[in-house]
Short mmCIF file of C-alpha atoms and ligand atoms in Angstrom, two decimals:
data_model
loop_
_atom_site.label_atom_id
_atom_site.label_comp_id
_atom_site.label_asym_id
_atom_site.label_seq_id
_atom_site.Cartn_x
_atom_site.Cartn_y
_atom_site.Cartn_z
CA UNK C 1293 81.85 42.51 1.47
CA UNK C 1294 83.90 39.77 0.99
CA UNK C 1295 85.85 37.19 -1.19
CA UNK C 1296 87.85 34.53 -0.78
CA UNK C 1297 89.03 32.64 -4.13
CA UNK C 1298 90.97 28.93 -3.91
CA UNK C 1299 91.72 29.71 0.02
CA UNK C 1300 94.08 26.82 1.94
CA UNK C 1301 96.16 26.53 4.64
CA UNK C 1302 98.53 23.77 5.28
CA UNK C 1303 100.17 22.97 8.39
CA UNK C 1304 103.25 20.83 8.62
CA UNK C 1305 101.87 18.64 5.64
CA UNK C 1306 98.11 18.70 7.24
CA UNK C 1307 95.96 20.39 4.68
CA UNK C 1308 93.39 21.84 7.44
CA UNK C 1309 91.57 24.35 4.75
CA UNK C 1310 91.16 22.91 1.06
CA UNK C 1311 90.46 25.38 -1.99
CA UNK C 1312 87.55 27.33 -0.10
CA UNK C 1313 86.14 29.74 -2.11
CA UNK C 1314 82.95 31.48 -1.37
CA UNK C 1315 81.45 35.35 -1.11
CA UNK C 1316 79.97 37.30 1.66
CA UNK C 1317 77.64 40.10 0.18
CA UNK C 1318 77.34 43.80 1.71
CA UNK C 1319 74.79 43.42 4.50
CA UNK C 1320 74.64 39.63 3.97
CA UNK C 1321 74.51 36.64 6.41
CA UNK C 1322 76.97 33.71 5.95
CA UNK C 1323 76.48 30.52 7.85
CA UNK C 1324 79.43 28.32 8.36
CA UNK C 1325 78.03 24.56 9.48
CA UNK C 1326 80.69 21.54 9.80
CA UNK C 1327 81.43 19.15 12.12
CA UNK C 1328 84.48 19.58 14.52
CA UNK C 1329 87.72 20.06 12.57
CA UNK C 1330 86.63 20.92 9.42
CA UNK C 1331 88.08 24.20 9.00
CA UNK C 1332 85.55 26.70 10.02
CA UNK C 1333 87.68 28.76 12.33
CA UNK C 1334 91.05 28.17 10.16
CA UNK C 1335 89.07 30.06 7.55
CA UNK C 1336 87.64 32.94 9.74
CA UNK C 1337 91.11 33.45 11.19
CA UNK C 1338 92.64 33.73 7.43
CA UNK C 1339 89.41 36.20 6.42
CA UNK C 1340 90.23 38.24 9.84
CA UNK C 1341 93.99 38.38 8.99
CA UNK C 1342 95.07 35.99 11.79
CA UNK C 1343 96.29 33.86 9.77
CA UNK C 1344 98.60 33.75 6.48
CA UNK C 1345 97.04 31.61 3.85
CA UNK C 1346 99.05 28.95 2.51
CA UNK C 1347 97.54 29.88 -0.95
CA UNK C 1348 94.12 31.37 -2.20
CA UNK C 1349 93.06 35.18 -2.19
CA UNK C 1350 91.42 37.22 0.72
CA UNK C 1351 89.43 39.87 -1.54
CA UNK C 1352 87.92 42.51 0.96
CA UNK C 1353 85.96 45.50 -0.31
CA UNK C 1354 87.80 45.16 -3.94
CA UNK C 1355 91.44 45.27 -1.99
CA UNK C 1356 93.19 42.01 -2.20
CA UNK C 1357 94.84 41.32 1.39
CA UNK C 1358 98.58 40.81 0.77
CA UNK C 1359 100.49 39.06 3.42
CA UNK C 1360 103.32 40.03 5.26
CA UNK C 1361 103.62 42.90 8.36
CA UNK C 1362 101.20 45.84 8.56
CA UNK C 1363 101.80 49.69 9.99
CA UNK C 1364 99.07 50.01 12.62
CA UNK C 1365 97.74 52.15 10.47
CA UNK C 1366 97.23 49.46 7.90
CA UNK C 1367 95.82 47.36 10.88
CA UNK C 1368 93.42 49.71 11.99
CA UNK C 1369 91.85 50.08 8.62
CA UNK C 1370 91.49 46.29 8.55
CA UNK C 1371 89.78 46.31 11.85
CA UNK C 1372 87.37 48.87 10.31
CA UNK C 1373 86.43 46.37 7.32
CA UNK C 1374 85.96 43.04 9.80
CA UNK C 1375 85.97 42.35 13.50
CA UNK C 1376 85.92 38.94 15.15
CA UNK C 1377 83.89 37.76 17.56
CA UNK C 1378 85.39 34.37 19.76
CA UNK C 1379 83.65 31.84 21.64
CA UNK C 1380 85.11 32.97 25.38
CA UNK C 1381 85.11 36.26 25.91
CA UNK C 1382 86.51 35.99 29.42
CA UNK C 1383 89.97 35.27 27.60
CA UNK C 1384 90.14 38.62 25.54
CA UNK C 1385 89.19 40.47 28.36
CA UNK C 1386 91.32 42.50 30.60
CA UNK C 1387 89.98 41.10 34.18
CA UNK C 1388 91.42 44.63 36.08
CA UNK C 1389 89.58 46.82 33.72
CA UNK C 1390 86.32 48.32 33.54
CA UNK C 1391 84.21 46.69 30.47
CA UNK C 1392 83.33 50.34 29.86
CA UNK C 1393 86.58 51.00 29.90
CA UNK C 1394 87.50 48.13 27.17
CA UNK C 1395 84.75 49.54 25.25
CA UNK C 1396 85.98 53.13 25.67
CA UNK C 1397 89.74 52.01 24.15
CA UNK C 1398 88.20 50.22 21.19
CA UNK C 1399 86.35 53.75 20.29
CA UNK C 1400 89.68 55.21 21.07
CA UNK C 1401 91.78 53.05 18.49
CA UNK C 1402 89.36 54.00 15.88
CA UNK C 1403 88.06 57.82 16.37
CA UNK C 1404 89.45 60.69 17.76
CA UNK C 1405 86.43 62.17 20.27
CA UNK C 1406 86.24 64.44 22.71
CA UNK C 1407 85.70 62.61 26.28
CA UNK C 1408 82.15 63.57 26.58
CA UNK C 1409 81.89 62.37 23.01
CA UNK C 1410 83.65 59.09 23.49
CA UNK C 1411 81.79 59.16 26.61
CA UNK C 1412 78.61 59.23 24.61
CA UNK C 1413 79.75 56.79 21.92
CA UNK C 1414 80.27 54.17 24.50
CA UNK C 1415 77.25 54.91 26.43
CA UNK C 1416 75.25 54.15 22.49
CA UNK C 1417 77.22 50.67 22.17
CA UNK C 1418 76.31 49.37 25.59
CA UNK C 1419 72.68 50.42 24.73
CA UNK C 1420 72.83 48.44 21.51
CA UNK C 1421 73.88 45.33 22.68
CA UNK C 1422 70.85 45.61 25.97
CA UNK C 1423 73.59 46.54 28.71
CA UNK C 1424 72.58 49.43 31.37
CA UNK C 1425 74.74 51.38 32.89
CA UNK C 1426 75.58 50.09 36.03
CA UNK C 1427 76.61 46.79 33.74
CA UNK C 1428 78.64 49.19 31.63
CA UNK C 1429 80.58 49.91 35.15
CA UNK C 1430 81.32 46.47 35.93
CA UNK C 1431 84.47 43.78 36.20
CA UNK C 1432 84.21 41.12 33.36
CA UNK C 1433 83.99 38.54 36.39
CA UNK C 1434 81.23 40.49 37.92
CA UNK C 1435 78.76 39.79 34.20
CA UNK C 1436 77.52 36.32 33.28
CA UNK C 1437 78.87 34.56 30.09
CA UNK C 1438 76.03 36.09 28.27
CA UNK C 1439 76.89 39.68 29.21
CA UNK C 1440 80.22 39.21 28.65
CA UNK C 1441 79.71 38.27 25.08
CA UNK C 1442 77.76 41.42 24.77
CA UNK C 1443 80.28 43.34 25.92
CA UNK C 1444 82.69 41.58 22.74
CA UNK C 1445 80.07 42.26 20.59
CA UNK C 1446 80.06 46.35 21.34
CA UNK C 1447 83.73 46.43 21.83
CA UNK C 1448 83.96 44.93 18.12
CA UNK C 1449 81.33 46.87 16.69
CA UNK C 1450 82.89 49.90 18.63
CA UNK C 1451 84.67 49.69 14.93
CA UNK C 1452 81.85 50.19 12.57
CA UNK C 1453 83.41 47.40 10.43
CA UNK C 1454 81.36 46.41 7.69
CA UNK C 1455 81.54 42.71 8.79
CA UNK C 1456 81.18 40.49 11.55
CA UNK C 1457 82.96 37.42 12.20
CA UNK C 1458 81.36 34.89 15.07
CA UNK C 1459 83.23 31.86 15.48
CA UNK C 1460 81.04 29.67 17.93
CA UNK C 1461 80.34 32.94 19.70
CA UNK C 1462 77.32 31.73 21.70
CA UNK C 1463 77.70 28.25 21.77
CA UNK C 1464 78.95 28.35 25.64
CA UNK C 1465 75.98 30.10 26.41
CA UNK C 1466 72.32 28.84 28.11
CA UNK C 1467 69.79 28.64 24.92
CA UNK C 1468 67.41 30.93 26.33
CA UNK C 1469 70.86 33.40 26.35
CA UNK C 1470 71.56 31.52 22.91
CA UNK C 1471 68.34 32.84 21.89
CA UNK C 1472 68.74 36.21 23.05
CA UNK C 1473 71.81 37.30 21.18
CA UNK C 1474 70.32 35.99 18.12
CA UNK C 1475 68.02 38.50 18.55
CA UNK C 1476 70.57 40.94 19.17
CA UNK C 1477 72.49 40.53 16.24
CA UNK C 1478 69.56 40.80 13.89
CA UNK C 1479 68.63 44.10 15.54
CA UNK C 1480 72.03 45.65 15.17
CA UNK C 1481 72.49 43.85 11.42
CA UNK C 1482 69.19 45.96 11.04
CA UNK C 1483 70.66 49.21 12.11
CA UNK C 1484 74.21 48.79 11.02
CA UNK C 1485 73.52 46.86 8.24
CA UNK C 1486 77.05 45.19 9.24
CA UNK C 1487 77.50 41.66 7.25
CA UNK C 1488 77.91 38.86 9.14
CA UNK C 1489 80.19 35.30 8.65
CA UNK C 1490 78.13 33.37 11.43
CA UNK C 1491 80.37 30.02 12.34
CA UNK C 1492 78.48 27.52 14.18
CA UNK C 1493 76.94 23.90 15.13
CA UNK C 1494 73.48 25.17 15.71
CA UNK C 1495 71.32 24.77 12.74
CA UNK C 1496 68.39 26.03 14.07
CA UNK C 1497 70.31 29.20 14.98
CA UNK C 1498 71.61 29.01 10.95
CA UNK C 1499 67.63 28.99 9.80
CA UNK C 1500 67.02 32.16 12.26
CA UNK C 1501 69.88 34.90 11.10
CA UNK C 1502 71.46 33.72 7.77
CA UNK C 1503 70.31 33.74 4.20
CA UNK C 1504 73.21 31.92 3.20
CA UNK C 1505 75.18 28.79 4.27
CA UNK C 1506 78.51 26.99 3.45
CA UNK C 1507 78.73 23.55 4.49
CA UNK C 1508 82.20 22.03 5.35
CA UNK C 1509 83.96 18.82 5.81
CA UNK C 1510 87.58 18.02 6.29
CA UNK C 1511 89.00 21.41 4.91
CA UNK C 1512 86.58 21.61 1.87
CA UNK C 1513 83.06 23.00 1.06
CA UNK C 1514 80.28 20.37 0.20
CA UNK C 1515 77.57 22.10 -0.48
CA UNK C 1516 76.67 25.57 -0.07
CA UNK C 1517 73.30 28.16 -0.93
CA UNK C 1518 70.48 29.77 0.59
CA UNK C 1519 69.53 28.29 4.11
CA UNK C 1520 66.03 27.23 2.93
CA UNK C 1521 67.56 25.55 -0.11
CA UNK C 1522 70.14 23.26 1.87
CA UNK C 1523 68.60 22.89 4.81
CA UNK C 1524 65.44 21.65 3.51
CA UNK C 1525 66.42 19.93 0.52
CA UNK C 1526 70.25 19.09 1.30
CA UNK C 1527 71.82 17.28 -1.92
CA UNK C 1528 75.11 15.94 -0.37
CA UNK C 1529 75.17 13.05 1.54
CA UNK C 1530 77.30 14.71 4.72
CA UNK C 1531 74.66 17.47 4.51
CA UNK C 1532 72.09 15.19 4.70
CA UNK C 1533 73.50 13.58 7.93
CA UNK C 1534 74.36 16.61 9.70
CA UNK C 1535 71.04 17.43 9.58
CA UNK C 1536 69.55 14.12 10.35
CA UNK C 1537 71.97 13.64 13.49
CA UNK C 1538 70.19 17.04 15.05
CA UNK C 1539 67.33 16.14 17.57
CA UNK C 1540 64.32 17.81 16.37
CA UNK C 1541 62.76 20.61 18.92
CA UNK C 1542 60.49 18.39 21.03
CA UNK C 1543 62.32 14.99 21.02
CA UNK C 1544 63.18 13.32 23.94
CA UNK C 1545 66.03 10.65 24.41
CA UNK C 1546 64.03 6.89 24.69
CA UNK C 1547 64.52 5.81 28.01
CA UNK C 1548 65.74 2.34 28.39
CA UNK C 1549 63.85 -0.49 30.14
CA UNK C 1550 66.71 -0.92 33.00
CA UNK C 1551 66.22 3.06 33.95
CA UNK C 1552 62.03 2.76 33.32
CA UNK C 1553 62.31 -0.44 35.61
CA UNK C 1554 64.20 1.89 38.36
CA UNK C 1555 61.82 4.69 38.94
P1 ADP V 3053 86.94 23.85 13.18
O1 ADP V 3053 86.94 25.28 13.59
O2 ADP V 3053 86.04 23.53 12.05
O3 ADP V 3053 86.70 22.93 14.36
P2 ADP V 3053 89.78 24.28 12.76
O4 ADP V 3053 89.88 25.26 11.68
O5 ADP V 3053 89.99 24.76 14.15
O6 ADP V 3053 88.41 23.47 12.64
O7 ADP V 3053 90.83 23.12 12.51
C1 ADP V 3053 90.90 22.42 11.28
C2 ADP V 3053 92.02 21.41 11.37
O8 ADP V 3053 93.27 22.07 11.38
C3 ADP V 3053 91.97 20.55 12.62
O9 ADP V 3053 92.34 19.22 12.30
C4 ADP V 3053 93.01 21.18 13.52
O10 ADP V 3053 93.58 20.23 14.38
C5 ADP V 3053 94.03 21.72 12.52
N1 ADP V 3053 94.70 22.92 13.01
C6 ADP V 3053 94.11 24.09 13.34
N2 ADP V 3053 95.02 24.99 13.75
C7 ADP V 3053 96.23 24.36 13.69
C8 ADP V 3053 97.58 24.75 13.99
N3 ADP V 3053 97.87 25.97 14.42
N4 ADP V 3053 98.55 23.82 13.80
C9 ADP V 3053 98.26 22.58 13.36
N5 ADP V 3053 97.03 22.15 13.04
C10 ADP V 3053 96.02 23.04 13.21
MG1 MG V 3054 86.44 26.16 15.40
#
């Protein structure tokens, strides 16, 4: 869906994203893994057009992005090729308006409809991210962190882009929540068959929805291929110890003899 050939961005002298180059099929599912700082969301912001690339080519659908300003035409076509997804959705939305009504503009931007058609469009994106209607109706501060994130998720794919950006989208969230989503997204990557660029810590999460992941350290990519291949049998050393410093499912933390002693 997706290129992006020699990509970097330098800030002030501070190279934060070091010849990245990588693909994201049609319909695929990119992982990005990498400790804190290592250029994940520099990246994602340069792919979404956020961001002007210090050098390096954004490649999407065949078009190479040029930089410089757009016509909101030019900007709405983007948004039609890839939406972002943040981690806090509280701070993108509107606290005065309806979510419905958030929704409702993001169909708005995109297609002209008739209100009982928009009307009907919205009511279809709050059913495919779980939310009834009475949710639909609600204040952002009246839905939980988890339902908020839904509501980012419909108002992106509200859309139709052909990719998906999530940028630590669920980390903030409860892992039973967590685990929800994740079942979410594979259900609408199902019916959309919208790529996605998946940015997070959680490995286990990587293993569930990606074929693909890119691993990356200070800026640059270490290691990168299909999930089973470098999660099972990681070949670089920082791999290797990203995935070793992850508790398994099931371990506990030792307790030590002082706290044993004061039970
Ligand atoms: P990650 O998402 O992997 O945690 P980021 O892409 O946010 O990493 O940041 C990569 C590096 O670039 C970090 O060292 C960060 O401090 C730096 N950085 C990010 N944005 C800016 C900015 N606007 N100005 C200066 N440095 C930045
Ligand atoms: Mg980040």
């Amino acid at each position: 869906m997706f290129d992006v050939r020699n990509l970097r961005k330098e800030y002030g002298g501070f190279i934060a994203v070091d010849d990245v180059t990588f693909s994201l099929p049609e319909r695929g599912s990119l992982a990005i893994v990498g400790e804190s700082g290592s250029g994940k969301t520099t990246t994602a912001r340069m792919i979404a057009g956020l961001e002007t690339p210090s050098g390096g080519h954004v490649v999407v659908a065949g078009d190479e992005r040029r930089p410089g300003r757009l016509s909101s035409r030019e900007r709405l076509a983007r948004g039609r090729q890839i939406q972002m997804v943040f981690q806090d959705p509280y701070s993108s939305l509107d606290r005065r308006q309806r979510v419905c009504d958030a929704v409702a503009e993001a169909v708005g931007l995109h297609r002209r409809l008739r209100t009982d058609q928009l009307r009907a469009r919205v009511d279809e994106l709050f059913d495919m991210v779980g939310m009834d209607h009475r949710q639909a109706r609600s204040m952002p501060k009246e839905l939980s962190g988890g339902q908020r994130q839904r509501v980012a998720i419909a108002r992106a794919l509200a859309a139709e882009p052909r990719a998906l950006i999530m940028d630590e989208a669920i980390a903030a969230l409860d892992v039973s929540i967590q685990a929800q989503i994740l079942g979410l997204l594979a259900q609408i990557r199902a019916e959309t068959g919208t790529a996605l660029l998946f940015i997070t810590h959680d490995l286990g999460a990587v293993r569930h929805i990606c074929d693909d992941v890119l691993v990356m350290r200070a800026g640059r990519v270490v290691e990168s291929g299909p999930v089973t291949t470098v999660l099972d049998d990681p070949q670089d050393p920082y791999t290797q110890r990203l995935i070793a410093s992850i508790p398994k499912p099931g371990w506990k933390p030792r307790r030590r003899a002082s706290e044993a002693a004061a039970v």
